[in-house]
Coordinates of C-alpha atoms and ligand atoms in Angstrom, one line a residue:
Chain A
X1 CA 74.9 40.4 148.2
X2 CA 77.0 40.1 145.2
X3 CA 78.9 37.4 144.7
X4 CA 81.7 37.5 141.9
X5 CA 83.1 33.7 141.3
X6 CA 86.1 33.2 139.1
X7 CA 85.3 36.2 136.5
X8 CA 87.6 36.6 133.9
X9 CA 87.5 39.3 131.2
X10 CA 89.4 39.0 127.6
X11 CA 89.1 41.8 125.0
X12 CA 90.3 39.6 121.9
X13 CA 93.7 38.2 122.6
X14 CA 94.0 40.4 125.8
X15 CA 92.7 38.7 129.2
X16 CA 92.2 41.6 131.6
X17 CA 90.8 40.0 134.7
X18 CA 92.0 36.3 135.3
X19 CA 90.1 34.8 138.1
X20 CA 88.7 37.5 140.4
X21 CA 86.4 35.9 143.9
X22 CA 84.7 38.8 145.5
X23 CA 81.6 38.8 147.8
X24 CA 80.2 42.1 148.7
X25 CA 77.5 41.7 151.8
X26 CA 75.1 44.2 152.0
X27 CA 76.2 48.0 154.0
X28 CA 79.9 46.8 153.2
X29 CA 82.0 49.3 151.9
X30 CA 85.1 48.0 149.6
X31 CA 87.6 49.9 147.9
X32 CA 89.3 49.0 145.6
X33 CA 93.2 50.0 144.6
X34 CA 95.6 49.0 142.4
X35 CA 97.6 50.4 139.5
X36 CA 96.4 51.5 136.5
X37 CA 95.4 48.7 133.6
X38 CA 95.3 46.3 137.0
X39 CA 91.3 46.1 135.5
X40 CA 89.6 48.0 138.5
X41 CA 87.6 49.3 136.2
X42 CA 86.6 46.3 134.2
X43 CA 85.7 44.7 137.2
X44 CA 82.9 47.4 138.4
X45 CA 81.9 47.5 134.7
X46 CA 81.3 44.0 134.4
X47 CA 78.8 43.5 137.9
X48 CA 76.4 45.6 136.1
X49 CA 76.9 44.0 132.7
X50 CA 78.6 47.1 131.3
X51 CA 81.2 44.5 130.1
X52 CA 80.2 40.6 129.1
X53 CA 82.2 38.7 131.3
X54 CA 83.9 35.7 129.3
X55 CA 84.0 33.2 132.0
X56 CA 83.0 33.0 135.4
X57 CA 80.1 34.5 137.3
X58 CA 78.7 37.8 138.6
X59 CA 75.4 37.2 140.7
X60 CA 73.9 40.1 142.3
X61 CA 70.8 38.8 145.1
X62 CA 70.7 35.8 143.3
X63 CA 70.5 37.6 139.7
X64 CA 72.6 36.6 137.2
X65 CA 74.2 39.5 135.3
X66 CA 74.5 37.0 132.3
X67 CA 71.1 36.8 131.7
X68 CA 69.0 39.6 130.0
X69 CA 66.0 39.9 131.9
X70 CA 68.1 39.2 135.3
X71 CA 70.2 41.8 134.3
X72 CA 67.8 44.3 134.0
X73 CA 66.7 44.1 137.3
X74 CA 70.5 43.9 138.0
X75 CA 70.4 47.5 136.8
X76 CA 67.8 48.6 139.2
X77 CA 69.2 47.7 142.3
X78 CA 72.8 49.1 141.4
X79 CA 74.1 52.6 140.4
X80 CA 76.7 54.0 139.1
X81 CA 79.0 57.2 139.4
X82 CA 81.3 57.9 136.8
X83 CA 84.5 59.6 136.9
X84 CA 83.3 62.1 134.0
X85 CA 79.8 62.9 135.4
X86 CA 78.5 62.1 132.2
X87 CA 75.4 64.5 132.8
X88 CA 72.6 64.2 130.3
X89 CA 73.8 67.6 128.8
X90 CA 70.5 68.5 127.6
X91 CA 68.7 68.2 130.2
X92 CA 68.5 70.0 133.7
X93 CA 70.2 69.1 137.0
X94 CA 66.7 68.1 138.1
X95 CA 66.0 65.9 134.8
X96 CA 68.9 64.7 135.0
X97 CA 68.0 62.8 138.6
X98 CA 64.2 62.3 138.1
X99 CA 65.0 61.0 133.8
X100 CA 65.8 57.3 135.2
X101 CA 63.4 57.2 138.1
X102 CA 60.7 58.1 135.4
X103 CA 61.3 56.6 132.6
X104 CA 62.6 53.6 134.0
X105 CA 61.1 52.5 137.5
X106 CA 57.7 54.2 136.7
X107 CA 57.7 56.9 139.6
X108 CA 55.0 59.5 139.1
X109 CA 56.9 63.1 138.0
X110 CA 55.8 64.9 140.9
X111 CA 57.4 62.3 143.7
X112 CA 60.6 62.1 141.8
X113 CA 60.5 66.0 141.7
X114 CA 60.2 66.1 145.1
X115 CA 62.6 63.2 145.8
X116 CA 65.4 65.3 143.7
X117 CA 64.8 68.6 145.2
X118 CA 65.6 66.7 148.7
X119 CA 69.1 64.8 147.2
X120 CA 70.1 68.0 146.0
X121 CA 69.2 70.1 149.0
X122 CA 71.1 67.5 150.8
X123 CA 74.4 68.4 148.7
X124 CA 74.1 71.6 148.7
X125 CA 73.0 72.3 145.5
X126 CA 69.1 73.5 145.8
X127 CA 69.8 76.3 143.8
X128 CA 70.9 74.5 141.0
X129 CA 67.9 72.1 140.4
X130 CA 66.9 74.6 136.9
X131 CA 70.1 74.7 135.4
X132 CA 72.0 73.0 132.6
X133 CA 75.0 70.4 133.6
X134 CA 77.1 73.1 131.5
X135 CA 76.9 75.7 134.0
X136 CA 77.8 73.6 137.0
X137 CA 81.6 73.3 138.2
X138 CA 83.0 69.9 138.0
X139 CA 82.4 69.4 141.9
X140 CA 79.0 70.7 141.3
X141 CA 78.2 67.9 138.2
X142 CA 79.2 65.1 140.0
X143 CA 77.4 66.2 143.4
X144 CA 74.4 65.9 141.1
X145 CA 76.3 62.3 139.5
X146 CA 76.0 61.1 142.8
X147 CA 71.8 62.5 143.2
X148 CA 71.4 60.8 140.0
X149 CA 72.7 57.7 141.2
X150 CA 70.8 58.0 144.6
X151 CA 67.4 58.4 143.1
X152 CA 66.8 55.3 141.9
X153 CA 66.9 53.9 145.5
X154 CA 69.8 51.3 144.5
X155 CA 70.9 48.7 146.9
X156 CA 74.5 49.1 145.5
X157 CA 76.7 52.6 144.6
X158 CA 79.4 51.2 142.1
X159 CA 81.9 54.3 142.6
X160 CA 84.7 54.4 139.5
X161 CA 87.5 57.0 140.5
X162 CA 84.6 59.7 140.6
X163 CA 87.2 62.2 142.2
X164 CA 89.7 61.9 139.6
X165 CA 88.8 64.6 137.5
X166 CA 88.2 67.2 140.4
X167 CA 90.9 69.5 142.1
X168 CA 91.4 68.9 145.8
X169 CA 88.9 71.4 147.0
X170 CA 86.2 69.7 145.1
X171 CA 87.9 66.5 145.8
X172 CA 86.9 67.1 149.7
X173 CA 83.4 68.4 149.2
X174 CA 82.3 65.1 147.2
X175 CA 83.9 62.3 149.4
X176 CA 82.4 64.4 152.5
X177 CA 78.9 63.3 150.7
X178 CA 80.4 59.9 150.3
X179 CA 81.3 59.7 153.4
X180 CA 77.8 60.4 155.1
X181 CA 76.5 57.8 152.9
X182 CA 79.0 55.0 153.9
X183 CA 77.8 56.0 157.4
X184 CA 74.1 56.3 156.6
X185 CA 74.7 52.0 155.9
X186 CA 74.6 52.2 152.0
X187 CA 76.7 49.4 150.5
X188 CA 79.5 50.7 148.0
X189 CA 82.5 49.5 145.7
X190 CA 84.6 52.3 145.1
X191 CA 87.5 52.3 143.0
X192 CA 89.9 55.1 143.8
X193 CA 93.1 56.4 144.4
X194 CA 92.2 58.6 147.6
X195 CA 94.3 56.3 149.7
X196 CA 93.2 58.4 152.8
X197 CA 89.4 58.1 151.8
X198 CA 89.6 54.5 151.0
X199 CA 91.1 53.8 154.6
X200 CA 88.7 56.2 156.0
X201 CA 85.3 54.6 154.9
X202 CA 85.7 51.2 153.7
X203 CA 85.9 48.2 156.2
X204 CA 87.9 46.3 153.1
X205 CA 90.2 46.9 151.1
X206 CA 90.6 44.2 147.8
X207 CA 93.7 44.9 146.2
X208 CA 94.4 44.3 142.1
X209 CA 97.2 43.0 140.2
X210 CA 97.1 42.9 136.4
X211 CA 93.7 40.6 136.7
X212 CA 93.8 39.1 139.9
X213 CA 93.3 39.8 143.5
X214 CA 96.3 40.3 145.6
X215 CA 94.4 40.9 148.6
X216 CA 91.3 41.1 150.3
X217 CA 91.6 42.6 153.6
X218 CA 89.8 44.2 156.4
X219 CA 91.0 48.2 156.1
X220 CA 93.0 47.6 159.5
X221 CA 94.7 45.1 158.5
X222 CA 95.5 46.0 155.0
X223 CA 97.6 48.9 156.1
X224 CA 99.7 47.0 159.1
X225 CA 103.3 46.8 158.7
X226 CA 102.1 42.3 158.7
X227 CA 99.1 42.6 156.6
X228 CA 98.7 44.2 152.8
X229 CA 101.6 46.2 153.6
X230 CA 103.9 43.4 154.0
X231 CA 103.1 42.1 150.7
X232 CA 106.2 44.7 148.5
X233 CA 103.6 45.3 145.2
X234 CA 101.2 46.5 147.8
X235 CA 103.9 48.8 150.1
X236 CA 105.2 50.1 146.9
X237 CA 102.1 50.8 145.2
X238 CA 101.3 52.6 148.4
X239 CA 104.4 54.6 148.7
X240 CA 104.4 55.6 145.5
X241 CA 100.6 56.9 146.2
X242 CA 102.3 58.6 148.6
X243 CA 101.1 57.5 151.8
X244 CA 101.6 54.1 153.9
X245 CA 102.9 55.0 157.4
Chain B
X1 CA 65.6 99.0 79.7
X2 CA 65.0 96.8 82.3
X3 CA 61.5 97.9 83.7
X4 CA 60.4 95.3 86.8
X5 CA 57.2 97.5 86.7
X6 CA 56.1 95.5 84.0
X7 CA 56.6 92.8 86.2
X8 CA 53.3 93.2 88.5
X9 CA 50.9 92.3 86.6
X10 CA 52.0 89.1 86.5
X11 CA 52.4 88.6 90.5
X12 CA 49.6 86.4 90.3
X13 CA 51.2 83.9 87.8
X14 CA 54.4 84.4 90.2
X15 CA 52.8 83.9 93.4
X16 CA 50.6 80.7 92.3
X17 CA 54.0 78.5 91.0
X18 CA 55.5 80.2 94.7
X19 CA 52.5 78.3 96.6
X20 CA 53.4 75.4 94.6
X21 CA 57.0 75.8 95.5
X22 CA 56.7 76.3 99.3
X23 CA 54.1 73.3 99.6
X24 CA 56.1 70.9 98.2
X25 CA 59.1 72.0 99.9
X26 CA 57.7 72.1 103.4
X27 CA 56.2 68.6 102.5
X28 CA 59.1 66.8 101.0
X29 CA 60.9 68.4 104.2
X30 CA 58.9 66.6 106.6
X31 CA 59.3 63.5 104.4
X32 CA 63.0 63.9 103.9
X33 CA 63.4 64.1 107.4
X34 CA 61.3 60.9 108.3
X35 CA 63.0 58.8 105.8
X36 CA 66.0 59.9 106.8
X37 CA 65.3 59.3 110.8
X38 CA 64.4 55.8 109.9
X39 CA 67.0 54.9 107.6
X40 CA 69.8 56.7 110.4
X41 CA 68.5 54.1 112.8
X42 CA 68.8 51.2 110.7
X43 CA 72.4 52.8 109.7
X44 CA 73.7 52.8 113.7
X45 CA 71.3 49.5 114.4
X46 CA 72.9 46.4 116.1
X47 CA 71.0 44.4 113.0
X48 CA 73.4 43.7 110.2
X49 CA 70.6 43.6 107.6
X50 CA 69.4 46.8 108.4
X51 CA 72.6 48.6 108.5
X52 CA 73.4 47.4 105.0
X53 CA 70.4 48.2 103.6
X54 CA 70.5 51.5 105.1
X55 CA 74.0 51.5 103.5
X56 CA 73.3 50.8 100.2
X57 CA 70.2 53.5 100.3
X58 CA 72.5 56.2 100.9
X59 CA 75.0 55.1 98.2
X60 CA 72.3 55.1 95.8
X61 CA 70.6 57.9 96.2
X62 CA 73.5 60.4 97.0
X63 CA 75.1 58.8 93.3
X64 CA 72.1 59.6 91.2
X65 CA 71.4 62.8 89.3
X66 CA 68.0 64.4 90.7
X67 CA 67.1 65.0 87.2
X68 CA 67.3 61.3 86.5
X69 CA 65.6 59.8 89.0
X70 CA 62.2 62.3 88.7
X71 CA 62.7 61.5 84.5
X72 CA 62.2 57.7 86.0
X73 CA 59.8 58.1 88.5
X74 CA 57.8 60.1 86.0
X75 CA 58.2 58.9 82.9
X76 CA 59.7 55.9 83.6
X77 CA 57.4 54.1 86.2
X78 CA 54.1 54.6 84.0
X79 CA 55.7 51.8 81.6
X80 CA 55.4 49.2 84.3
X81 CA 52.0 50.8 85.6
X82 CA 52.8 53.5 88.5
X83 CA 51.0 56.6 87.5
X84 CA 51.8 59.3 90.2
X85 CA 51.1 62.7 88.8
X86 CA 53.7 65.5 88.7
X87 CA 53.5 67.0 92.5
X88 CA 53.3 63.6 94.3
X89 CA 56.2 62.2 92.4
X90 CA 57.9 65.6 93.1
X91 CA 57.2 65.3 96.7
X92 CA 58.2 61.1 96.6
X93 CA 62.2 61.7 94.7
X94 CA 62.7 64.5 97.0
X95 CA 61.8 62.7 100.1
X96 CA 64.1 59.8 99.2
X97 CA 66.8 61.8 97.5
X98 CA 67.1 64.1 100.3
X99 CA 66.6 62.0 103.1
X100 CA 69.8 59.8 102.2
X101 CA 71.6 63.6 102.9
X102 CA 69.3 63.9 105.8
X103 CA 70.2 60.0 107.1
X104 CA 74.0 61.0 106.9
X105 CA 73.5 63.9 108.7
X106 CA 71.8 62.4 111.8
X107 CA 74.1 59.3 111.8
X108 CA 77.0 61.8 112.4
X109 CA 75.2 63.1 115.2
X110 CA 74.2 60.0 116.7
X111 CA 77.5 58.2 116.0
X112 CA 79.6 62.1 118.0
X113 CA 77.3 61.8 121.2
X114 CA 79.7 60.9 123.8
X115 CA 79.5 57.4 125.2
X116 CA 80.0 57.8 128.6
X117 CA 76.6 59.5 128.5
X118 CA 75.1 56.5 126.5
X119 CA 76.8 53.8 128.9
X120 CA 75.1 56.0 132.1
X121 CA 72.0 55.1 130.1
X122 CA 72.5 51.7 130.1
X123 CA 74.0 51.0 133.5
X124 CA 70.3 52.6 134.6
X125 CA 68.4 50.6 132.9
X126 CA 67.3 52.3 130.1
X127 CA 65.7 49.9 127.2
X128 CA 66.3 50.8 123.6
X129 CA 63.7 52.9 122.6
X130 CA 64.0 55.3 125.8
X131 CA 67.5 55.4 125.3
X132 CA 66.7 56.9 121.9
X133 CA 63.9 59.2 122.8
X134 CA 64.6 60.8 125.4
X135 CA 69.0 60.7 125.3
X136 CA 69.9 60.0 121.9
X137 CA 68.5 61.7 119.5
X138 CA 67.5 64.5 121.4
X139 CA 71.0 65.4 121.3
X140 CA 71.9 64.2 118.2
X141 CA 69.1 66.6 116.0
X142 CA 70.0 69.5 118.7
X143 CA 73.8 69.0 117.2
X144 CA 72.5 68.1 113.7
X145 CA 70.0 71.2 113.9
X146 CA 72.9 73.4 111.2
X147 CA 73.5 70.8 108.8
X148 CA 70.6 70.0 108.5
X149 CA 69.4 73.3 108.1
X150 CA 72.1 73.4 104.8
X151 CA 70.8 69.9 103.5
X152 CA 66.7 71.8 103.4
X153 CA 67.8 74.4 101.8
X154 CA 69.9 72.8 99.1
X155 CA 65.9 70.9 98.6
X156 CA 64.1 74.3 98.3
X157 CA 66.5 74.7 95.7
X158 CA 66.1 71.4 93.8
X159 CA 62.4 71.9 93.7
X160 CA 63.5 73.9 90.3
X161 CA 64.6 70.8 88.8
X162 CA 60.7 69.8 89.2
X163 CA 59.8 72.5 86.4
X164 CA 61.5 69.5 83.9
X165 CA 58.5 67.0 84.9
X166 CA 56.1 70.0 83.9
X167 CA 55.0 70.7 87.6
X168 CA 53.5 74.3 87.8
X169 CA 56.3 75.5 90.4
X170 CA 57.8 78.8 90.6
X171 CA 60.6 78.3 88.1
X172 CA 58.1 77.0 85.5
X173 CA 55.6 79.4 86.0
X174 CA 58.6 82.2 85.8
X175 CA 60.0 80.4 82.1
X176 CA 56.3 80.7 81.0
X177 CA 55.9 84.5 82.1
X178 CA 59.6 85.1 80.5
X179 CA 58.6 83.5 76.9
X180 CA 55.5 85.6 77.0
X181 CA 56.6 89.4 78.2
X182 CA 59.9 88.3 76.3
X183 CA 61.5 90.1 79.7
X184 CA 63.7 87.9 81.2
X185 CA 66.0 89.7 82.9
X186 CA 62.5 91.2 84.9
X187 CA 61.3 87.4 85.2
X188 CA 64.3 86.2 86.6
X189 CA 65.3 89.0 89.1
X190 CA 61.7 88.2 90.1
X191 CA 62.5 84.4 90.4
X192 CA 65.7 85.1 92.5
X193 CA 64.0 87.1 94.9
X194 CA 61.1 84.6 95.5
X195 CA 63.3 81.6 96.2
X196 CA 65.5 83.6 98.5
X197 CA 62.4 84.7 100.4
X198 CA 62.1 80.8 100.6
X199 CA 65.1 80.4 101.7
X200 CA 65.1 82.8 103.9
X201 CA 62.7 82.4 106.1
X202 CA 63.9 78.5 106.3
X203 CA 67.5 79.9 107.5
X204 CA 65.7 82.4 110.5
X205 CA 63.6 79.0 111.2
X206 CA 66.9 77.0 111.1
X207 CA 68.6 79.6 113.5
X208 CA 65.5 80.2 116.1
X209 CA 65.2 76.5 116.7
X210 CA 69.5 76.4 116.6
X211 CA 69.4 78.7 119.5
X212 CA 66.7 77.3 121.1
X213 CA 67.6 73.6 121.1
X214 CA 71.1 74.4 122.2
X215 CA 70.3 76.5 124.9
X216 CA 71.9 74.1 127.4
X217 CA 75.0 75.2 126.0
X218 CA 75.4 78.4 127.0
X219 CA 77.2 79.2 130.1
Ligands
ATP301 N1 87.0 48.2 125.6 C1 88.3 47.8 125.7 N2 88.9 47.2 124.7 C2 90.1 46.7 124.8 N3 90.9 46.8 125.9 C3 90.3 47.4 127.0 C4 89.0 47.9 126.9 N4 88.7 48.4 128.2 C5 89.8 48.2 128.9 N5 90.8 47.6 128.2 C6 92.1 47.2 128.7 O1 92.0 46.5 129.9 C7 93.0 46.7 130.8 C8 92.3 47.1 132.1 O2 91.6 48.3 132.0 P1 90.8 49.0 133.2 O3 90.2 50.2 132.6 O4 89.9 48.0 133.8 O5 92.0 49.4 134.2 P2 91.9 50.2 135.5 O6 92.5 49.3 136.6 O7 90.6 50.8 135.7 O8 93.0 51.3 135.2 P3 92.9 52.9 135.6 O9 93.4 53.0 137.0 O10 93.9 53.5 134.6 O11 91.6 53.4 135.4 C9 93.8 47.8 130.2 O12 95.0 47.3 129.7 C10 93.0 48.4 129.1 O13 93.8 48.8 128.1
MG302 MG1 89.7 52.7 135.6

């Protein structure tokens, strides 16, 4: 479980997030939306300690994220997907997935091999385990993102607009395998603007104004005309995404 | 008339300041780039100390004529009781001169790396240490491999200025063949060819590694 508790964020004079509550139980799958600078970001960034939180708490099974050695294990249980890959770039597709499993959690080479041949074949991608990231298609690098982060075994996918840098096409072949995984029971905080995918796979929706929560909804009620939608920052923000019937 | 010819019998003068020459190079290389390693991480480390020091290295050493500081090692540190001889405090001033070139160099890689790449690191778990060893600074000596290439060869080049602490390297061996053929214009075509053989085969070296460490960028 993670458990956010009146987190707020300042850079300098700047206070990003002002307040944000936020419990995540496990095989929950939360998006969340809002516009951009609403501190989406900053939020997923600070439960893995990416970002020192200035006040407030971020516990993640009991670990605080505020504590070094708490945080480390922090870092085991959750992993992230970026929104530019960020593939080691010297290393090969099937470094890239076993590097962390490795060097970090102490898995014998040959079982994360084997563990990363399976992710992959399971994304379509066995023929890629030998290359470079720089020969893979954008769709391609962050299948292997999303292997990466699966390898570790986490309890938690943080998600940060990982579609945002794909064209449609790809868009659809990398929420499919996002998809399969919400189903599969694996508990994930996406932050997106796939309207559609968001009320597709998660059973909340938290919504984000400049710091703070607007809403926390189940996805139903989020999108009827009495629930999130009723709310005009949230209809607007929604039409202007262009959906919200 | 010029007549090389009458160069040969003196390849065995020629060739014994080469050896000279090519050993220290290759050594103060290894040196150069060691000091310089170190120094770059206490340049981009998180300890104020260490970046300051590493600072002030560089200043120093990048603002003091080469000629100078072997005239001091050599000359110089005997007065207070440091006796190196000749080759060692060769191999020392290089080593340090060099590797504040070599520490500015590496910084610029490590400082370019992207750091969304660094932050996925992190957000694994990575420590310190295996953040550098295996991410870090494998790509930033695959980035630095051409500059770094420029910075060795500039010091294959310095070794000359060694001749001036009487080291028996190729440019003083060469002056003592010149003052006793009285052929200079033999000596030093002689001379020019030897240190571009040097330098040659350390630019195919630079390139062969070039290609291979940056493999992963081809498409
Ligand atoms: N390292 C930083 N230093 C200073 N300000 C920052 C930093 N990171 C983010 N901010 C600021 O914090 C605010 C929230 O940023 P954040 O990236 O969390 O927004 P977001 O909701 O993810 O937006 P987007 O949808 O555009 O990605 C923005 O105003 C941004 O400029
Ligand atoms: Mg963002």
């Amino acid at each position: 479980m993670i458990e956010i508790k009146d987190l707020h964020k300042n850079f300098d004079d700047l206070e990003v997030l002002k307040g944000v509550d936020l419990t995540i139980r496990p095989a929950e799958v939360i998006s969340i939306l809002g516009g951009s600078g609403s501190g989406k970001s900053t939020m997923l960034r600070c439960i893995n300690g990416l970002e020192e939180i200035s006040s407030g708490s971020v516990v993640v099974d009991g670990l605080d994220v505020t504590k070094k050695d708490e945080l480390k294990a922090v870092r085991k249980k959750c992993a992230t997907v970026f929104q530019q890959f960020d593939l080691y770039p010297h290393l090969k597709v099937i470094e890239n997935i076993t590097l962390a499993p490795v060097q970090v959690l102490g898995v014998s080479k040959t079982d994360a091999t084997n563990k990363a041949r399976a992710l992959l074949e399971s994304v379509g991608l066995g023929d890629k385990a030998d290359v470079y990231p720089a020969q893979l298609s954008g769709g391609q690098k962050q299948r292997v993102g999303i292997c990466r982060a699966l390898a570790v075994g986490p309890d938690y996918i943080l998600l940060d607009e990982v579609t945002s840098s794909l064209d449609p096409e790809m868009t659809a072949e990398v929420l499919e395998i996002l998809k399969n995984l919400a189903n599969d029971g694996m508990t994930m905080i996406s932050v997106t603007h796939e309207i559609e995918f968001a009320r597709e796979i998660s059973n909340r929706i938290v919504f984000l104004d400049q710091g703070k929560i607007l809403c926390d909804l189940p996805t139903a009620d989020f999108f009827s005309a009495d629930g999130g939608m009723a709310d005009p920052r949230i209809a607007k923000f929604l039409s202007k995404m262009g959906t919200g019937s | 008339m010029p007549d090389l010819s009458a160069m040969l019998e003196h390849l065995p003068a020629f060739w014994g300041g080469f050896l000279v020459t090519a050993e220290i190079s290759v050594l103060s290389i290894i040196g150069s780039f060691i000091v310089g390693l170190i120094v770059a991480l206490m340049r981009v480390s998180e300890a104020k100390a260490a970046r300051l020091f590493a600072l002030c290295y560089v200043d120093v050493f990048r603002n003091i004529p080469f000629l100078v500081l072997i005239f001091f090692a050599y000359y110089g540190l005997p007065e207070v009781g440091v006796y190196i001889d000749a080759f060692w405090t060769g191999c020392l001033a290089l080593s340090i001169a060099v590797g504040a070139y070599v520490t500015e160099t590496l910084r610029a890689g490590i400082v370019n790396i992207d750091k969304g790449i660094i932050e996925v690191a992190k957000s694994f778990g990575f420590g310190r240490i295996k953040l550098y060893t295996k991410i870090i600074l494998p790509i930033a000596i695959t980035s630095s491999i051409r500059p770094l290439g420029s910075v060795f060869i500039n010091l294959i080049l310095t070794t000359s200025i060694l001749s001036a602490i009487t080291l028996g390297e190729l440019t003083s061996a060469s002056k003592i063949i010149a003052s006793t053929t009285f052929r200079p214009f033999e000596v030093y075509v002689f001379l020019v060819i030897f240190y571009g053989a040097l330098t040659f085969a350390l630019s195919a070296l630079i390139a062969t590694w070039h290609k291979h460490l940056n493999r992963y960028n081809e498409v």
